Coordinates of C-alpha atoms in Angstrom, one line a residue:
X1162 CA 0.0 0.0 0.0
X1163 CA 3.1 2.0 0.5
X1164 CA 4.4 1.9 -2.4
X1165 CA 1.2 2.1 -4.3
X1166 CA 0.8 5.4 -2.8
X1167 CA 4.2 6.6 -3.1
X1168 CA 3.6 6.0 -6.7
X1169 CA 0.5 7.9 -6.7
X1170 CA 1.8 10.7 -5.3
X1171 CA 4.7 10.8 -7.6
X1172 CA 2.1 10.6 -10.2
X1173 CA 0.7 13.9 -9.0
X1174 CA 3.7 15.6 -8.8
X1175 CA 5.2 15.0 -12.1
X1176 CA 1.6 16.4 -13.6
X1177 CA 2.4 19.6 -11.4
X1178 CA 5.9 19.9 -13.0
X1179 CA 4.9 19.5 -16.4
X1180 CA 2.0 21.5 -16.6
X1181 CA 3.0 24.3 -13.7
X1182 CA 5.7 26.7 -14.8
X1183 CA 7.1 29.0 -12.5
X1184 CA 8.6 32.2 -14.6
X1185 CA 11.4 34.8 -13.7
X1186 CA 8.6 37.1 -12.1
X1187 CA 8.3 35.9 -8.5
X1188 CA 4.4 35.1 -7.9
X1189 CA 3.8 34.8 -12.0
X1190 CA 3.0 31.5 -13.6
X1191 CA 2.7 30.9 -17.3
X1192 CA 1.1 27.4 -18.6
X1193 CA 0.0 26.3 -22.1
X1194 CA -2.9 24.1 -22.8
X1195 CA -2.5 21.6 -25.7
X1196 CA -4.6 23.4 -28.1
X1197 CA -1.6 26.1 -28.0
X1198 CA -3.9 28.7 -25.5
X1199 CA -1.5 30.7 -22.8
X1200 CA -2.2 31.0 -19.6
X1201 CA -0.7 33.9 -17.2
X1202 CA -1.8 33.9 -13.8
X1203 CA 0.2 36.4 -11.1
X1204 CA -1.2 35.0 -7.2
X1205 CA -1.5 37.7 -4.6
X1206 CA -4.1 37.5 -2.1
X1207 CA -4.0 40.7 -0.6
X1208 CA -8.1 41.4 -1.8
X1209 CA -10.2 38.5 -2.6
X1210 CA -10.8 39.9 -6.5
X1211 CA -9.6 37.9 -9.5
X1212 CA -9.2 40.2 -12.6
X1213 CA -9.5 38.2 -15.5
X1214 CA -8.9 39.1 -19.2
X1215 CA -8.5 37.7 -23.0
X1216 CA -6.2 39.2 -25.4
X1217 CA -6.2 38.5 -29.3
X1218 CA -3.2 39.1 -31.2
X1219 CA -5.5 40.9 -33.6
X1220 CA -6.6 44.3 -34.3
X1221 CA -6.2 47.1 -37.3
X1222 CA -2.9 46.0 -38.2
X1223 CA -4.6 42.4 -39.6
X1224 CA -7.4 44.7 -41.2
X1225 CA -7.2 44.5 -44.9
X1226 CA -9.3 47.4 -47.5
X1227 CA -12.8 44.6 -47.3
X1228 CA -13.0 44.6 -43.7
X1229 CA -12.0 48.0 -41.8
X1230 CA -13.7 48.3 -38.3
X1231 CA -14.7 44.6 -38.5
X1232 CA -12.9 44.3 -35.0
X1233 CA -14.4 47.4 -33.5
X1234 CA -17.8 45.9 -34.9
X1235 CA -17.4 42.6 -33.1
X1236 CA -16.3 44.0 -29.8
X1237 CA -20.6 45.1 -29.7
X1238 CA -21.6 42.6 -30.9
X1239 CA -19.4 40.0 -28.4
X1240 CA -22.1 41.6 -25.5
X1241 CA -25.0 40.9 -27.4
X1242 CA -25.4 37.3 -26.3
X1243 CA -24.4 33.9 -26.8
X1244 CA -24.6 30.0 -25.7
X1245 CA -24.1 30.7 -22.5
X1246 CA -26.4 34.0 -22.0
X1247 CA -28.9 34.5 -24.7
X1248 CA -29.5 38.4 -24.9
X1249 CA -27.1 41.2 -24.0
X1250 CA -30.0 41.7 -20.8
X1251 CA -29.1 38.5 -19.7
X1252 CA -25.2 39.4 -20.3
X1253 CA -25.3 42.4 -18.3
X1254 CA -27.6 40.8 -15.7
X1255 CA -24.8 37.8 -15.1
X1256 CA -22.0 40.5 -14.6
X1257 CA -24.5 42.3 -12.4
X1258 CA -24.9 39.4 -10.3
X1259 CA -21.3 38.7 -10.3
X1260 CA -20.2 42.5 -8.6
X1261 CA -18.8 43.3 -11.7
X1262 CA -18.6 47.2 -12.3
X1263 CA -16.2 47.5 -15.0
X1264 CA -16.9 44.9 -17.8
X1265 CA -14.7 46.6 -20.6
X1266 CA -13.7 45.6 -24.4
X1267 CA -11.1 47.0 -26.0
X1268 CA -10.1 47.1 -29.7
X1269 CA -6.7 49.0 -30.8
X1270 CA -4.1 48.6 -33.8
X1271 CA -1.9 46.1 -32.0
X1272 CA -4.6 44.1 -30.2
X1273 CA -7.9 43.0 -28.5
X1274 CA -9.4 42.1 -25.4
X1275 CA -11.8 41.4 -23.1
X1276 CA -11.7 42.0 -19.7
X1277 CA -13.4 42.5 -16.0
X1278 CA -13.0 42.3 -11.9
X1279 CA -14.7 40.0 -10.1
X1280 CA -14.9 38.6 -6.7
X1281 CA -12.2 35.6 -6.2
X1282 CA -15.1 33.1 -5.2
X1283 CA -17.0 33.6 -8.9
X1284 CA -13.3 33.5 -10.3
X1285 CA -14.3 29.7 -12.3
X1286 CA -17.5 31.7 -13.1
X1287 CA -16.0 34.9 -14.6
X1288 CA -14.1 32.3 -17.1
X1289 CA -17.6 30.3 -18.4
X1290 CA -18.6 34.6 -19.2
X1291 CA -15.7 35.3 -21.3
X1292 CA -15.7 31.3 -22.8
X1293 CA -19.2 31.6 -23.8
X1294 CA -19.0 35.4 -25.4
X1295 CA -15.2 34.4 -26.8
X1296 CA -16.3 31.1 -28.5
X1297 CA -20.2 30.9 -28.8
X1298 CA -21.6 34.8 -30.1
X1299 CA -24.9 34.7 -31.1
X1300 CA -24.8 37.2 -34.1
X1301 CA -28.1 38.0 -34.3
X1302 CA -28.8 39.6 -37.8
X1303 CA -31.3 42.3 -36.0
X1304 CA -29.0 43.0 -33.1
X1305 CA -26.4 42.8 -36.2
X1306 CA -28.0 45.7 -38.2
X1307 CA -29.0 47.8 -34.9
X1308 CA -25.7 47.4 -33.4
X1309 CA -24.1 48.5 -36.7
X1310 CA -26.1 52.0 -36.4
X1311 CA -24.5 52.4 -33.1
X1312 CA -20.8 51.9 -34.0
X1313 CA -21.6 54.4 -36.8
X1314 CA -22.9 57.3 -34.5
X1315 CA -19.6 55.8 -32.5
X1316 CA -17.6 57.0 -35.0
X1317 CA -19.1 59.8 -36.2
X1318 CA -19.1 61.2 -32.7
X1319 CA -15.4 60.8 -32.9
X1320 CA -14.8 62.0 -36.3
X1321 CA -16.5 65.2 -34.8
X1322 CA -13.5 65.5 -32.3
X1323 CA -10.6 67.9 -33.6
X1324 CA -8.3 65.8 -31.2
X1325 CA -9.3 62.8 -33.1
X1326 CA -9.5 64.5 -36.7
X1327 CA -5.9 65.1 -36.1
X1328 CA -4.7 62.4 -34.8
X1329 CA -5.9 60.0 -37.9
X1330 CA -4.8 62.1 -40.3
X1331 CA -1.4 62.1 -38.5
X1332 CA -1.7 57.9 -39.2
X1333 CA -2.7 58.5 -42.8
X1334 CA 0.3 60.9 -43.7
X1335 CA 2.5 58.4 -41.6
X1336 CA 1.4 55.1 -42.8
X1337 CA 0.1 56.2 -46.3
X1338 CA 0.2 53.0 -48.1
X1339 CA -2.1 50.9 -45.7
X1340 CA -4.3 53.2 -43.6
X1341 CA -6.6 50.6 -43.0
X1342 CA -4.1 48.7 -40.9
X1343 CA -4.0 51.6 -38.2
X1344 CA -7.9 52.6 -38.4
X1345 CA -9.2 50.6 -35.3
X1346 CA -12.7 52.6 -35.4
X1347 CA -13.7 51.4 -38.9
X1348 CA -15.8 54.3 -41.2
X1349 CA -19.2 54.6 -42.1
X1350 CA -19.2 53.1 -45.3
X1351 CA -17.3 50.1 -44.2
X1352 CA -19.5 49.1 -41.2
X1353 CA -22.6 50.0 -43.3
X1354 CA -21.2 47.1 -45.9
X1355 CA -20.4 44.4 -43.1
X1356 CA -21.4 41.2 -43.3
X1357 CA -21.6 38.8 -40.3
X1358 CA -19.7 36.7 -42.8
X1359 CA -17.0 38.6 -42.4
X1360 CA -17.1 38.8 -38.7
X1361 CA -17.4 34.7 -38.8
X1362 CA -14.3 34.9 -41.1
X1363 CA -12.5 37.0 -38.2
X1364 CA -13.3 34.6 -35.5
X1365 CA -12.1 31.6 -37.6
X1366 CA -8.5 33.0 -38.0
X1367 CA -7.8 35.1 -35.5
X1368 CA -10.3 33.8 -32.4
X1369 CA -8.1 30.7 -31.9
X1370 CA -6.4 29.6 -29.0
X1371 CA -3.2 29.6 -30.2
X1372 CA -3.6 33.3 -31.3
X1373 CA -4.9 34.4 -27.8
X1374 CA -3.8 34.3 -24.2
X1375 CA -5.5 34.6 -21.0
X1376 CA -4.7 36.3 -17.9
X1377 CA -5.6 36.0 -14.6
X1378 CA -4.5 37.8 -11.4
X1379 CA -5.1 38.1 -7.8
X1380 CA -6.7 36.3 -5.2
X1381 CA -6.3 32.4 -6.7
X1382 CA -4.3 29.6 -6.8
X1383 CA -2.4 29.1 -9.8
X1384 CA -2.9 25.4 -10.5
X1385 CA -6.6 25.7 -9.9
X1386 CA -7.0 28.0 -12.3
X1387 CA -5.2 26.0 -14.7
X1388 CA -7.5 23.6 -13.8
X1389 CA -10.5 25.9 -14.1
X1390 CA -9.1 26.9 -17.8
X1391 CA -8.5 23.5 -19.3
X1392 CA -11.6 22.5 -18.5
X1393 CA -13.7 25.4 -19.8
X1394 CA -11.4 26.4 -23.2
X1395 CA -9.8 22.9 -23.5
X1396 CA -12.1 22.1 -26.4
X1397 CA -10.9 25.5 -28.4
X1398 CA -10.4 24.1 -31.4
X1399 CA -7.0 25.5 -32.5
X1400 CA -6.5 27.0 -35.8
X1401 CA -3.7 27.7 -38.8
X1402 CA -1.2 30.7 -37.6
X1403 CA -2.9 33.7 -39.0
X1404 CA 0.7 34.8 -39.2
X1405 CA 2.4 32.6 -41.6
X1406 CA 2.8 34.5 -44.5
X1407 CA 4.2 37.5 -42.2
X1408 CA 3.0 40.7 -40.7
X1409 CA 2.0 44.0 -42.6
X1410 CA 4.7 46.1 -42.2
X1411 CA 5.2 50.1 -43.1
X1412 CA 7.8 52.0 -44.4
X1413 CA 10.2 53.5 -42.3
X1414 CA 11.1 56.9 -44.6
X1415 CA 7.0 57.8 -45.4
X1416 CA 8.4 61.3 -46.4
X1417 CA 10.8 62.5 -49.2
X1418 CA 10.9 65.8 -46.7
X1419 CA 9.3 66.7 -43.6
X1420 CA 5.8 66.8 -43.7
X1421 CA 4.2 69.9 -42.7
X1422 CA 0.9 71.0 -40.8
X1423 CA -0.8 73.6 -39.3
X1424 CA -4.5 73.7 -37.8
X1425 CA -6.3 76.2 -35.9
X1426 CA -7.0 75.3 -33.1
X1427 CA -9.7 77.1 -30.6
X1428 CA -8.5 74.4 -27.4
X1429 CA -5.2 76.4 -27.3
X1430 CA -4.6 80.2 -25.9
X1431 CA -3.6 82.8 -27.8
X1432 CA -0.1 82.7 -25.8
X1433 CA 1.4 79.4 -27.1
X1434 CA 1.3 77.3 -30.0
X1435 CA 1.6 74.1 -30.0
X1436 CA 3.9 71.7 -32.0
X1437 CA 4.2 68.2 -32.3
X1438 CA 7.1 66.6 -34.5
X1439 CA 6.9 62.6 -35.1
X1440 CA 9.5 60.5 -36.5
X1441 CA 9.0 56.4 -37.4
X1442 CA 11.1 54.4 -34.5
X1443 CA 11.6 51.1 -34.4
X1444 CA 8.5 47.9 -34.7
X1445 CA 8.5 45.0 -31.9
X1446 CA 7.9 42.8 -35.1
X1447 CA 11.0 43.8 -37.0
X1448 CA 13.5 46.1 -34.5
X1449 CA 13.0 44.4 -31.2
X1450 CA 16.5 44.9 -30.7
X1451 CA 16.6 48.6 -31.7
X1452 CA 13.6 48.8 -29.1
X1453 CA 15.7 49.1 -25.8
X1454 CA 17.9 51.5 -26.9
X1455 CA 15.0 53.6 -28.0
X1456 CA 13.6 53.3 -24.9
X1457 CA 16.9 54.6 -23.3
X1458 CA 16.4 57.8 -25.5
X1459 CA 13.1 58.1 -24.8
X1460 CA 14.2 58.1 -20.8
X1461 CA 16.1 60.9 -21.8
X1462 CA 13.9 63.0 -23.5
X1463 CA 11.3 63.0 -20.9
X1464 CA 14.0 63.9 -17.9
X1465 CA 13.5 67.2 -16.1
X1466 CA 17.0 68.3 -15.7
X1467 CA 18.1 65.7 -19.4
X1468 CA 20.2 67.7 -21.5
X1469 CA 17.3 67.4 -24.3
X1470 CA 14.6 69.5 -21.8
X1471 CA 17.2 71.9 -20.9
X1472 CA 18.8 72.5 -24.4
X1473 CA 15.5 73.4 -25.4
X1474 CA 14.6 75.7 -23.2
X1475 CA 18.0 77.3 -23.4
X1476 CA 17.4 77.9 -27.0
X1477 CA 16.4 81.2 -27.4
X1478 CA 15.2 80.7 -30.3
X1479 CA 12.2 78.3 -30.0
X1480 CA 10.8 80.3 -26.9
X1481 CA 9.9 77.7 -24.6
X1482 CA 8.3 78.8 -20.9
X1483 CA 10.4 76.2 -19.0
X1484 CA 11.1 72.7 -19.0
X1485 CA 7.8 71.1 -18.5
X1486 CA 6.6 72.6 -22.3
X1487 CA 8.7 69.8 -24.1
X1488 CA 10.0 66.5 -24.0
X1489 CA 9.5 63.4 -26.4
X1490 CA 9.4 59.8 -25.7
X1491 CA 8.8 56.4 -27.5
X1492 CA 6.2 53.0 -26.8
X1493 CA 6.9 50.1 -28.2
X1494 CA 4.7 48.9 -31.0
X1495 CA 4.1 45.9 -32.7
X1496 CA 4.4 47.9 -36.6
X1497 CA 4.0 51.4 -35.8
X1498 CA 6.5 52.6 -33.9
X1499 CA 7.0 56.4 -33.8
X1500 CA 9.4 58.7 -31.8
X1501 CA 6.9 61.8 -30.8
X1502 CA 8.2 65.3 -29.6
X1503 CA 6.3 68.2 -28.5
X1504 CA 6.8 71.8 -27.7
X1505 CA 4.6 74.9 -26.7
X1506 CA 5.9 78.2 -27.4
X1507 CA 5.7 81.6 -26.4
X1508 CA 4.9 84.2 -28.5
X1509 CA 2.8 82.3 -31.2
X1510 CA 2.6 85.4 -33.9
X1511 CA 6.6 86.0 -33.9
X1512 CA 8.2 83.4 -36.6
X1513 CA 6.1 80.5 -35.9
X1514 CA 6.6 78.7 -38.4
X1515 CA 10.0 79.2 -38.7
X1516 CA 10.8 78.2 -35.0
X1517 CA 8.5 75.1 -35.4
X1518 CA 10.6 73.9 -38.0
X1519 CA 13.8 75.1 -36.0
X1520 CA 12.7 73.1 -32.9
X1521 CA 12.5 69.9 -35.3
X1522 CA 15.9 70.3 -36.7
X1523 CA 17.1 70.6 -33.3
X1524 CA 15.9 67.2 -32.3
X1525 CA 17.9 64.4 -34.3
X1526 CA 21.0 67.3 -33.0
X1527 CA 20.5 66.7 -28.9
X1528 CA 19.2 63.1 -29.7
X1529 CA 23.3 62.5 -30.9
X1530 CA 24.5 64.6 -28.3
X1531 CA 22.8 62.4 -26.0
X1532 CA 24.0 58.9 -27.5
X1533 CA 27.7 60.1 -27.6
X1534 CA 27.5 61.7 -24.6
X1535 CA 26.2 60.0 -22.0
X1536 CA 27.8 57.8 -19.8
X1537 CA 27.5 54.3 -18.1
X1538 CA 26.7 55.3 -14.7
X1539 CA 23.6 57.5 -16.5
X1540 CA 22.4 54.3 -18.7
X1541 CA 23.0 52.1 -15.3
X1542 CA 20.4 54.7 -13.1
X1543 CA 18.1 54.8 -16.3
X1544 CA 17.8 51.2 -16.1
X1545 CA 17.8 50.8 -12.5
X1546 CA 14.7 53.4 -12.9
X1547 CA 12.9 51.2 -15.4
X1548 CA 13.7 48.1 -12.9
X1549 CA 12.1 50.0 -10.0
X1550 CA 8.9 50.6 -12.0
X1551 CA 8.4 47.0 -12.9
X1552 CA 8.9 46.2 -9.1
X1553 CA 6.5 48.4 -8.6
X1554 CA 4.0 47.2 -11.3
X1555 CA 4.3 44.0 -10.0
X1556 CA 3.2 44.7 -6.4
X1557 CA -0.1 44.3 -7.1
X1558 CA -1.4 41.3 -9.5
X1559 CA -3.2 43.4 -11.8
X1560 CA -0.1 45.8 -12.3
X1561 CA 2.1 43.0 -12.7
X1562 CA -0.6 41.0 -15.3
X1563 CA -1.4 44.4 -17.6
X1564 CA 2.8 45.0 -17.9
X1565 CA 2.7 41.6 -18.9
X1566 CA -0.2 42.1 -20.9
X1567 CA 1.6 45.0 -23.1
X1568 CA 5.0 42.7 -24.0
X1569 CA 2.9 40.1 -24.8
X1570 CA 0.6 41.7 -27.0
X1571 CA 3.3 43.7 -29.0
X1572 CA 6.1 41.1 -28.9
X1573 CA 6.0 38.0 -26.6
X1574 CA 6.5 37.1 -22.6
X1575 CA 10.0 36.3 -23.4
X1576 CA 10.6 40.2 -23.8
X1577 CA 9.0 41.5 -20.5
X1578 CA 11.1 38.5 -18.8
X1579 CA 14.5 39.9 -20.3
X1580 CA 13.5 43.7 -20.5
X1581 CA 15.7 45.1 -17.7
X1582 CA 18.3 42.6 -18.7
X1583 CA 18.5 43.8 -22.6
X1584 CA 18.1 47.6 -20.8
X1585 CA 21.0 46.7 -19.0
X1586 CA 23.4 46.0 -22.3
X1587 CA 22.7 49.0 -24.0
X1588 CA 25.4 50.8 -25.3
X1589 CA 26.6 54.2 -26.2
X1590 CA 27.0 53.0 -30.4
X1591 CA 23.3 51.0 -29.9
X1592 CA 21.9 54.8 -29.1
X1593 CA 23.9 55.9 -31.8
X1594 CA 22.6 53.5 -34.3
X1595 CA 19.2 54.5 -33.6
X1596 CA 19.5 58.0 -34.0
X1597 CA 21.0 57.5 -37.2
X1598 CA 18.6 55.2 -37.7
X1599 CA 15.6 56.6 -37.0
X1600 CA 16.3 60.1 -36.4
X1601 CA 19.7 62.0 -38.4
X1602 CA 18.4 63.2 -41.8
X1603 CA 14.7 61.6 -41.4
X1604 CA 11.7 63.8 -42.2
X1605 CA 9.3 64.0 -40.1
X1606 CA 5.7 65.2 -39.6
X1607 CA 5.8 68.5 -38.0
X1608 CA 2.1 69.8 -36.7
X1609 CA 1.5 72.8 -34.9
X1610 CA -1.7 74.1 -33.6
X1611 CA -2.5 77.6 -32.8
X1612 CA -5.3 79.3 -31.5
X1613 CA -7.8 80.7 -34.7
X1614 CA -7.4 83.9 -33.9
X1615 CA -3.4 83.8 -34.3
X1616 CA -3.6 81.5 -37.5
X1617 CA -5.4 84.2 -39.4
X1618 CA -2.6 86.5 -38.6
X1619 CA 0.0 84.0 -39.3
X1620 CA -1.4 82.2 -42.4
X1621 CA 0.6 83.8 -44.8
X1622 CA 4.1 82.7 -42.5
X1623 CA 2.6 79.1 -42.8
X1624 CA 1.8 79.2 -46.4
X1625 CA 5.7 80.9 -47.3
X1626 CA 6.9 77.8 -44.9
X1627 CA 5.2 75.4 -46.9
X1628 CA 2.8 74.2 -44.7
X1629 CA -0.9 73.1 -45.5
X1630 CA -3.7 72.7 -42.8
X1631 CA -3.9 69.5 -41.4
X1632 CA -7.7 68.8 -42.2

């Protein structure tokens, strides 16, 4: 009988070992079922919540000219019922019941997901929700065409927005030859013309386990929810790699000289004007290794007392209040990476133009400065700063799971594991090759804004500049 259960219990633990996988981030585990779904789940017990999401490596940049918005369209119609709850009354009725206040769906270029907060108890519960609206949507051609009108006020309230207006005309000029791939939102005409074929089509190649991962954090234990997962999404059939033929990827020189923009602008005072200058940077898809680096720079350009704040505001000729009215930075992306600079200065009818354009000649200079200049015991603090915020993340299970989250979504867990490490090797020629790279002799897209009142007594500078209102 000994042995019997000495073999039993060996039994039981080599299941543990194979399935259980402990990863570099204390309190993280990572599994994978067998139909190629990942599992993340980060165990703290300090509240008895469990936050529980589902991410699709999917999103604008897998949008082709047929089905723009298709994902944004889905992400309604995923609340509109399914096998598990029939209407999207008895949806919200179930996350009702459940505590839930914050049932949220996200759609973006590099991803989507699904997620929500629910007490730890109903955490087997709040994974039959997301199965059942993941997996079993009822598409109902009514709700279909209602939900459609919806989306379209959606995005007609948005194209309304001068923030917005700007910011996807900004994408077009930067990513000219596929738009569609950065247009989350979708347009009227193109969700008008959607088919529920189309959203079926979606679902079969990009809703598949092995194109998706879960995560789950707080108040649980680890194994049990591996336990609780198999046995709900085990039977996800798993499809063909949507990414076998490769990834959409854009062009890293869009312009054959800076692009140039101007807009009136009746958010801004009459004192300032604002400019924005954004360069391509490196893709998680095709420059991981130009990524760290750039985030090194970007550490730079966003420090207080950093030679790029202070050169700028030294310059007497951009005319910037202090330090706090420019910076730039960089976020990793998964094919649309962009270096983005900003400045607000003084004395908006003096030269604007001219000092807009100044400032954005000034910035591939104090970027090289930077690279050559700075030194190992700078890089060493920048990285021990980066460390400190991922401790920091990670102190709570939903901090740690979204950080996670982000890597994942734009590049894989491998390169949140060995982020500070990679930080760590950067070196004064990797900085270098980036700005060269990315930054010395590129053109940009240079956009100021200035109040209405100061663009009618400046048009005539912009116009001699070169520069043509941005919509």
């Amino acid at each position: 009988m000994k042995k019997i259960f000495f073999v039993f219990v060996s039994f039981i633990f080599a299941v543990f070992v194979v399935f259980a996988e402990k990863t570099p981030i204390k309190s993280l585990y990572s599994y994978k079922l067998n139909n190629g779904l990942t599992l993340f789940v980060a165990e703290n017990h300090a509240v008895p919540l469990t936050y529980i999401e589902v991410a699709v490596r999917c999103g604008a940049f897998t949008q082709n000219p047929e089905n723009v918005g298709v994902f944004h369209l889905y992400e309604h119609m995923m609340f509109k019922g399914n096998s598990l709850y029939k209407s999207a009354a008895e949806m919200d009725r179930a996350t009702s019941d459940m505590g839930v206040s914050d049932r949220n769906g996200q759609t973006f270029i590099d991803y989507v997901k699904y997620y929500f907060t629910v007490p730890s108890h109903l955490t087997e519960k709040g994974l039959e929700y997301w199965n059942a609206a993941i997996r079993f949507p009822k598409l109902d051609k009514t709700e279909f065409e209602n939900e459609k009108k919806v989306v379209i006020a959606e995005i007609n309230g948005k194209n309304g927005e001068s923030d917005f207006k700007i910011y996807r005309k900004r994408m077009n000029l930067m990513f000219p030859e596929k738009t569609y791939t950065t247009d989350s939102g979708g347009t009227e005409e193109y969700i008008n013309n959607a088919t529920i074929k189309q959203l079926k089509d979606m679902l079969k190649k990009y809703y598949i386990p092995n194109n998706s991962a879960l995560f789950v954090a707080g108040d649980v234990n680890p194994d049990e929810v591996y336990s609780m997962v198999k046995k709900i999404f085990g039977s996800w059939k798993k499809g063909k790699d949507p990414f076998a033929h490769g990834i959409v990827q854009h062009s890293k020189t869009p312009f054959s000289k800076p692009e140039l923009r101007v807009q009136p602008y009746d958010k801004i005072s009459e004192e300032l004007a604002s400019v924005s200058v954004v360069f391509r940077g490196p893709d998680a898809v095709s420059d991981i290794n130009d990524t760290y680096a750039a985030d090194i720079l970007s550490e730079c350009f966003s420090d207080p007392q950093g030679y790029f704040k202070q050169s700028m505001f030294q310059n007497p000729l951009i005319g910037i209040p202090d330090t706090s009215y420019a910076g730039g930075g960089y976020s990793t992306m998964k094919t649309t990476g962009t270096f983005n600079f900003y400045a607000d200065l003084v004395n908006p009818g003096q030269d604007i133009a001219e000092r807009a354009a100044y400032f954005a000649e000034q910035i591939p200079v104090a970027a090289g400065k930077i690279a050559q200049e700075i030194n190992d015991t700078t890089m060493a603090l920048i990285a021990e700063r980066l460390e400190d915020r991922q401790i920091i993340d990670s102190q709570t299970a939903k901090g740690l799971i979204s950080s996670l989250e982000y890597f994942w979504l734009c590049a894989d867990e491998n390169y949140y594991y060995s982020y500070i490490e990679n930080m760590k090797k950067v070196t004064n020629d990797d900085l270098i090759n980036c700005v060269n790279k990315y930054l010395f002799e590129k053109n940009p897209i240079i956009t100021v804004l200035v109040n209405p009142k100061i663009y009618e007594k400046t048009k005539l500078q912009f116009e001699n500049a070169g520069f043509k209102l941005m919509y």
